[in-house]
Amino acid sequence: VLHTTRPLHTSQQCSAPLPPLPEKGGEVRHGLIPEEFFQFLYPKTGVTGPYMLGTGLLLYLLSKEIYVINHETVAAACILTVIIYAVKKFGGDVAAFADKLNEEKIATALAVKNEAIKDLESAIEQEKKEQWRVEGRSYLFDAKRNNIAMLLETNYRERLMTVYNEVKKRLDYQVAMQNLRRQKEQEHMIQWVEKSVVQSITPQQQKESIAKCILDLKALSKSAQAAV
Amino acid sequence: MNLSFFDQFSSPCLLGIPLILLATLFPALLLPAPNNRWITNRLTTLQLWCINLITKQLMIPLNKTGHKWAMVLSSLMIFLLLINLLGLLPYTFTPTTQLSMNMALAFPLWLATLLIGLRNQPSTSLGHLLPEGTPTPLIPALILIETTSLLIRPLALGVRLTANLTAGHLLIQLISTATIALLSIMPSVSILTSIILLLLTMLEVAVAMIQAYVFVLLLSLYLQENI
């Protein structure tokens, strides 16, 4: 049976890939009757065919009392009015709302994709920049090398300076020591000479020198008076 | 077809075969099945949005254990909503006008909430029988009153739904009969009556939706108390 029915299949017998949803629903006239029915009757009965059929059917049902008009008819008329009014008034809004829900769903997914693409593009930009930076690397290294050489030179000179100062300090110390010794020797000698001289002055000599000084003073005072 | 007023409430039968099961399960045929598309057609999208809205609304006041009831309450809501709304069409049978069906829905669900409460937190459940801040002499009377109110809940749930829908349908029938009867005698009064009928129909649409919502909401409230 499985193989005999195969020629009757009209579509593929598997689920994937899913056929796309049709863009618009089937065409209907008066919200109920498909357009295909009107097309079906058109060759034989023209444009008014289906309407004549409908009217005739309705009149037949009513006149033969196959459909009895009772209280339910009025209730039916009321509920139909309410339904048609609701559909005409809110139909477009509800459809737009459903479309909006779907659009939002698609938009979030697209946003994710675009975000990812943007991130990757900016990553590519960054990478290119890094590559350009790499080319200037040699200049950077030269500058750094110069920097370090200068630092080393400065350090060396500072240390040289320190050594020079230290040596000078030690030599100055030696010179100061020698000067001090010289000075001390001189003072000592002067004191010793003075002490010897003072010791060697006898009292006799002292008296004679004082008398001489007094005579000199008298003579001087005589000449000084004259000057005044 | 001479219909009396109560023919619409009799259980439908075709050549001796009871059609009640078909009538109860028919609304399920109107809902599109979830398929494995990511972007669905408008009807499926709207249905999904509607069910999400209902479930969120019902589950917000409940805690984690209450979320186990999500499927029951949401499907009950959709079921009652569809049955009530389809019953407004002419010559249709509304299963929810039958007290037996509504009691069959209300009683087990209410009993389930009661037993869950008594099993998991017996003292809190019994504590609900006494509102806070009652003066001491009133306590015995109040406990009796609260117990009565607790035990009458399933009856209230079932009868509320039955009475609302039955009354609505009956009113529609009576007023449309009046309209038809007056049509030959006083057409202007007939037109007035038909305007009343139009307003009543709109009311009935609202009542159908509200009654379904109230039924499920009260059940979720009883669940909240006892979970």
XYZ file of C-alpha atoms in Angstrom:
455
model
C 0.000 0.000 0.000
C 2.881 2.335 0.858
C 4.271 2.166 -2.655
C 0.958 2.191 -4.496
C -0.053 5.464 -2.866
C 3.217 7.157 -3.747
C 2.052 8.575 -7.096
C -0.782 10.342 -5.262
C 1.543 12.425 -3.088
C 1.445 16.114 -3.936
C 4.178 17.365 -1.574
C 7.455 16.084 -0.187
C 6.915 13.700 2.653
C 9.398 15.250 5.052
C 9.397 18.243 7.383
C 12.626 19.980 6.507
C 13.268 22.491 5.088
C 10.067 24.185 6.203
C 8.263 25.979 3.398
C 8.117 29.724 3.973
C 4.934 31.236 5.397
C 2.778 32.831 2.708
C 2.927 36.637 2.708
C -0.823 37.148 2.737
C -3.729 34.919 3.656
C -6.117 33.512 1.093
C -8.359 36.029 -0.633
C -11.918 36.054 0.775
C -14.956 38.000 -0.211
C -17.267 39.312 2.519
C -14.889 37.822 5.058
C -16.264 34.307 4.651
C -16.331 32.993 1.100
C -13.052 32.274 -0.669
C -12.382 34.045 -3.923
C -11.810 30.664 -5.593
C -15.538 29.916 -5.329
C -16.398 33.024 -7.366
C -13.736 32.110 -9.926
C -15.134 28.579 -10.063
C -18.651 29.779 -10.904
C -17.558 32.627 -13.173
C -17.321 30.693 -16.516
C -20.848 29.358 -16.246
C -22.808 32.045 -14.412
C -20.766 35.234 -14.702
C -20.283 37.804 -11.975
C -23.717 37.591 -10.319
C -23.778 33.785 -10.224
C -22.695 33.151 -6.642
C -24.945 35.929 -5.331
C -27.960 34.473 -7.122
C -27.077 31.095 -5.721
C -26.873 32.508 -2.215
C -30.137 34.417 -2.451
C -31.967 31.480 -3.985
C -30.678 29.135 -1.326
C -31.729 31.482 1.445
C -35.219 31.987 -0.002
C -35.618 28.266 -0.491
C -34.718 27.549 3.125
C -37.034 30.247 4.396
C -40.042 29.561 2.190
C -39.991 25.834 2.708
C -39.566 26.418 6.435
C -36.487 24.271 6.431
C -35.044 27.085 8.484
C -37.710 28.429 10.858
C -37.442 32.018 12.001
C -37.569 31.913 15.758
C -36.064 33.827 18.663
C -32.637 32.421 17.931
C -32.656 34.278 14.596
C -32.830 37.633 16.327
C -30.160 36.552 18.825
C -28.040 35.409 15.865
C -28.485 38.774 14.165
C -27.360 40.565 17.336
C -24.280 38.491 17.972
C -23.315 38.740 14.297
C -23.604 42.515 14.467
C -21.366 42.608 17.507
C -18.791 40.285 15.932
C -18.674 42.142 12.602
C -18.396 45.489 14.352
C -15.549 44.231 16.548
C -13.669 42.719 13.613
C -14.036 45.816 11.453
C -12.995 48.162 14.231
C -10.169 46.255 15.901
C -9.067 43.850 13.186
C -6.365 46.062 11.717
C -4.957 46.984 15.115
C -4.760 43.403 16.279
C -3.038 42.348 13.055
C -0.564 45.207 13.379
C 0.105 44.214 16.987
C 0.824 40.604 16.005
C 3.122 41.834 13.232
C 4.875 44.116 15.692
C 5.525 41.199 18.071
C 7.133 39.231 15.267
C 9.096 42.259 14.068
C 10.490 42.799 17.560
C 11.557 39.177 17.745
C 13.390 39.456 14.427
C 14.821 42.845 15.402
C 16.396 41.542 18.624
C 18.023 38.684 16.760
C 19.297 41.039 14.053
C 20.573 43.392 16.731
C 22.625 40.574 18.218
C 24.071 39.782 14.802
C 24.881 43.445 14.069
C 26.459 43.915 17.482
C 28.684 40.939 16.865
C 29.657 42.251 13.432
C 30.420 45.695 14.848
C 32.530 44.236 17.629
C 34.511 42.164 15.182
C 35.041 45.155 12.874
C 36.326 47.301 15.715
C 38.575 44.402 16.738
C 39.985 44.403 13.175
C 40.619 48.147 13.422
C 42.408 47.680 16.700
C 44.516 44.898 15.219
C 45.543 47.074 12.256
C 46.533 49.854 14.628
C 48.631 47.447 16.627
C 50.391 46.346 13.457
C 51.174 49.965 12.550
C 52.527 50.465 16.042
C 54.811 47.494 15.610
C 56.518 49.203 12.646
C 57.581 52.119 14.825
C 59.010 49.770 17.346
C 62.659 50.310 16.259
C 62.475 54.068 16.928
C 61.075 53.334 20.326
C 63.926 50.992 21.117
C 66.558 53.498 19.916
C 65.101 56.199 22.086
C 65.050 53.827 25.018
C 68.623 52.810 24.379
C 69.720 56.468 24.281
C 67.873 57.074 27.462
C 69.616 54.265 29.222
C 73.046 55.294 27.903
C 72.465 58.794 29.212
C 71.447 57.471 32.570
C 74.537 55.315 32.762
C 76.774 58.224 31.738
C 75.205 60.483 34.334
C 75.620 57.873 37.000
C 79.266 57.334 36.067
C 80.028 61.049 36.217
C 78.337 61.412 39.547
C 80.386 58.619 40.964
C 83.560 60.136 39.495
C 82.682 63.402 41.193
C 82.173 61.640 44.489
C 85.555 59.948 44.201
C 87.275 63.250 43.399
C 85.628 64.931 46.396
C 86.642 62.180 48.734
C 90.262 62.226 47.589
C 90.390 66.023 47.858
C 89.018 65.831 51.382
C 91.756 63.454 52.412
C 94.512 65.558 50.792
C 93.120 68.746 52.359
C 93.283 67.027 55.686
C 96.942 66.241 55.230
C 97.706 69.837 54.163
C 95.819 71.214 57.131
C 97.781 68.896 59.429
C 101.072 70.139 58.027
C 100.025 73.793 58.383
C 98.938 73.232 61.908
C 102.259 71.603 62.793
C 104.167 74.496 61.217
C 102.118 77.053 63.110
C 102.501 75.253 66.373
C 106.257 74.994 65.882
C 106.469 78.722 65.138
C 104.487 79.719 68.180
C 106.467 77.455 70.352
C 109.727 78.859 69.061
C 108.562 82.483 69.536
C 107.500 81.762 73.092
C 110.799 80.075 73.851
C 112.765 82.984 72.387
C 110.738 85.506 74.363
C 111.095 83.529 77.539
C 114.895 83.280 77.086
C 115.217 86.976 76.366
C 113.163 87.929 79.376
C 115.184 85.525 81.530
C 118.470 86.900 80.243
C 117.678 90.472 81.183
C 119.654 90.967 84.496
C 118.417 93.484 87.018
C 121.555 95.665 86.340
C 120.786 95.918 82.760
C 117.149 96.650 83.598
C 118.131 99.672 85.711
C 120.489 100.997 83.048
C 117.848 100.663 80.298
C 115.207 102.430 82.374
C 117.614 105.369 83.132
C 118.455 105.597 79.452
C 114.796 105.674 78.536
C 114.116 108.478 81.011
C 117.031 110.563 79.526
C 115.686 109.940 76.039
C 112.229 110.986 77.079
C 113.564 114.187 78.575
C 115.383 114.996 75.392
C 112.378 114.214 73.321
C 110.111 116.300 75.501
C 112.509 119.240 75.053
C 112.340 118.904 71.236
C 108.590 118.365 71.416
C 108.014 121.519 73.386
C 109.960 123.313 70.759
C 107.765 121.914 67.997
C 104.609 123.164 69.676
C -37.819 23.445 14.887
C -40.006 24.574 17.721
C -37.582 25.481 20.400
C -38.702 25.937 23.945
C -36.602 28.109 26.139
C -34.778 25.288 27.793
C -33.837 23.259 24.769
C -30.544 25.057 24.577
C -29.582 23.662 27.971
C -30.336 20.044 27.265
C -27.357 17.827 26.641
C -26.930 17.496 22.878
C -27.744 14.181 21.352
C -27.611 13.040 17.725
C -29.545 9.931 16.887
C -29.139 8.738 20.451
C -25.373 9.361 20.542
C -24.476 11.816 23.312
C -22.412 14.640 21.884
C -21.423 16.213 25.194
C -17.819 15.092 24.912
C -17.562 16.536 21.412
C -19.121 19.790 22.581
C -16.682 20.064 25.470
C -13.597 19.256 23.422
C -14.534 21.270 20.332
C -12.871 24.576 21.400
C -9.500 22.831 21.383
C -9.855 22.397 17.623
C -9.958 26.140 17.165
C -6.545 26.795 18.688
C -3.534 26.533 16.348
C -1.044 23.870 17.354
C 2.447 25.075 18.229
C 4.704 24.312 15.284
C 8.440 24.433 15.036
C 8.723 27.749 13.239
C 10.532 30.646 14.859
C 8.349 33.341 13.310
C 4.750 32.069 13.203
C 1.619 33.358 11.609
C -0.489 36.011 13.306
C -2.903 33.648 15.017
C -0.159 31.570 16.640
C 1.736 34.694 17.694
C -1.373 36.166 19.288
C -2.221 32.903 20.998
C 1.280 32.661 22.430
C 1.176 36.266 23.609
C -2.247 35.733 25.191
C -1.224 32.594 27.064
C 1.976 34.273 28.285
C -0.046 37.217 29.573
C -2.545 34.988 31.381
C 0.129 32.804 32.940
C 2.169 35.779 34.110
C -0.884 37.432 35.654
C -1.865 34.277 37.485
C 1.593 33.333 38.699
C 2.779 36.669 40.069
C 1.177 36.384 43.521
C 2.164 32.735 43.932
C 5.450 31.465 45.306
C 7.664 28.812 43.721
C 5.578 25.805 44.755
C 2.501 27.496 43.356
C 4.093 27.594 39.919
C 3.368 23.908 39.583
C -0.243 24.932 39.046
C 0.587 27.117 36.037
C -0.468 24.564 33.443
C -3.728 23.679 35.217
C -4.834 27.256 35.755
C -3.853 28.583 32.322
C -5.490 25.732 30.458
C -8.593 26.044 32.643
C -8.751 29.729 31.821
C -8.452 29.208 28.051
C -10.982 26.360 28.219
C -13.630 28.357 30.062
C -13.025 31.477 27.978
C -13.488 29.656 24.688
C -16.497 27.636 25.825
C -18.247 30.716 27.179
C -17.590 32.796 24.078
C -18.596 30.053 21.659
C -21.833 29.597 23.579
C -22.970 33.028 22.479
C -23.312 31.882 18.877
C -26.830 30.841 17.912
C -27.932 27.216 18.157
C -24.848 26.266 20.173
C -24.670 24.299 23.367
C -22.597 25.731 26.226
C -21.197 22.993 28.465
C -20.598 25.444 31.284
C -24.349 25.981 31.695
C -24.510 22.501 33.183
C -24.090 22.512 36.955
C -22.618 19.030 36.802
C -19.705 20.164 34.667
C -18.943 23.260 36.740
C -19.085 21.362 40.007
C -16.831 18.741 38.455
C -14.336 21.514 37.724
C -14.679 23.462 40.964
C -14.937 20.777 43.631
C -11.779 18.741 42.942
C -9.627 21.812 42.403
C -10.866 23.489 45.589
C -10.429 20.248 47.530
C -6.887 19.961 46.158
C -5.983 23.412 47.463
C -7.552 22.633 50.855
C -5.738 19.331 51.239
C -2.404 20.822 50.148
C -2.818 23.502 52.786
C -3.819 21.076 55.527
C -0.967 18.728 54.678
C 1.932 21.137 54.303
C 1.077 23.860 56.787
C -1.867 22.711 58.926
C -1.675 25.426 61.568
C -1.490 28.266 59.007
C -4.418 26.784 57.080
C -6.513 26.495 60.203
C -5.320 29.950 61.234
C -7.065 31.406 58.201
C -10.334 30.556 59.905
C -9.854 33.417 62.368
C -9.225 36.898 60.997
C -6.762 39.080 62.873
C -7.902 41.444 65.547
C -11.266 39.921 66.416
C -12.581 40.626 69.892
C -12.395 37.567 72.144
C -16.141 36.919 72.773
C -16.748 36.715 69.031
C -14.151 33.995 68.380
C -16.370 30.854 68.506
C -19.047 32.370 66.309
C -16.469 33.662 63.867
C -14.767 30.289 63.555
C -18.090 28.668 62.712
C -18.814 31.376 60.160
C -15.400 31.085 58.547
C -15.657 27.301 58.374
C -19.028 27.600 56.663
C -17.576 30.085 54.207
C -14.680 27.750 53.524
C -16.904 24.730 52.915
C -19.269 26.632 50.695
C -16.503 27.739 48.328
C -16.781 24.918 45.773
C -20.531 25.324 45.668
C -20.122 29.059 45.170
C -17.561 28.614 42.402
C -19.664 26.147 40.457
C -23.007 27.833 40.950
C -21.584 31.282 40.141
C -20.406 30.174 36.743
C -23.556 28.149 35.995
C -25.957 30.831 37.142
C -24.236 33.649 35.278
C -24.121 31.844 31.994
C -27.542 30.250 32.246
C -29.152 33.534 33.227
C -27.434 35.341 30.403
C -28.481 32.843 27.781
C -31.997 32.728 29.081
C -32.271 36.507 29.048
C -31.070 36.604 25.444
C -33.706 34.035 24.493
C -36.505 35.859 26.307
C -35.722 39.271 24.921
C -35.322 37.972 21.374
C -38.692 36.194 21.733
C -40.188 39.477 22.857
C -38.646 41.221 19.859
C -40.118 38.710 17.425
C -43.516 38.728 19.099
C -43.718 42.507 19.086
C -42.544 42.798 15.480
C -46.040 42.290 14.066
C -47.872 44.258 16.762
C -45.741 47.286 17.625
C -42.647 47.531 15.404
C -41.191 50.566 17.172
C -41.198 48.835 20.566
C -39.710 45.867 18.800
C -36.843 47.986 17.591
C -36.351 49.292 21.119
C -36.225 45.741 22.403
C -33.722 44.827 19.744
C -31.489 47.670 20.884
C -31.748 46.282 24.416
C -30.799 42.902 22.992
C -27.738 44.383 21.315
C -26.579 45.890 24.573
C -27.308 42.647 26.370
C -25.245 40.716 23.847
C -22.284 42.985 24.449
C -22.773 42.488 28.181
C -22.880 38.753 27.695
C -19.596 38.801 25.807
C -18.044 40.673 28.713
C -19.658 38.363 31.277
C -18.383 35.303 29.447
C -14.824 36.534 29.675
C -15.127 37.861 33.203
C -16.683 34.697 34.606
C -13.887 32.575 33.249
C -11.322 34.965 34.715
C -13.079 35.103 38.093
C -13.265 31.327 38.349
C -9.559 30.885 37.757
C -8.629 33.904 39.869
C -10.528 32.624 42.880
C -8.897 29.236 42.545
C -5.471 30.883 42.442
C -6.428 32.897 45.537
C -7.411 29.749 47.426
C -4.124 28.265 46.309
C -2.218 31.313 47.546
C -3.702 30.941 50.993
C -2.843 27.293 51.263
C 0.398 26.762 49.363
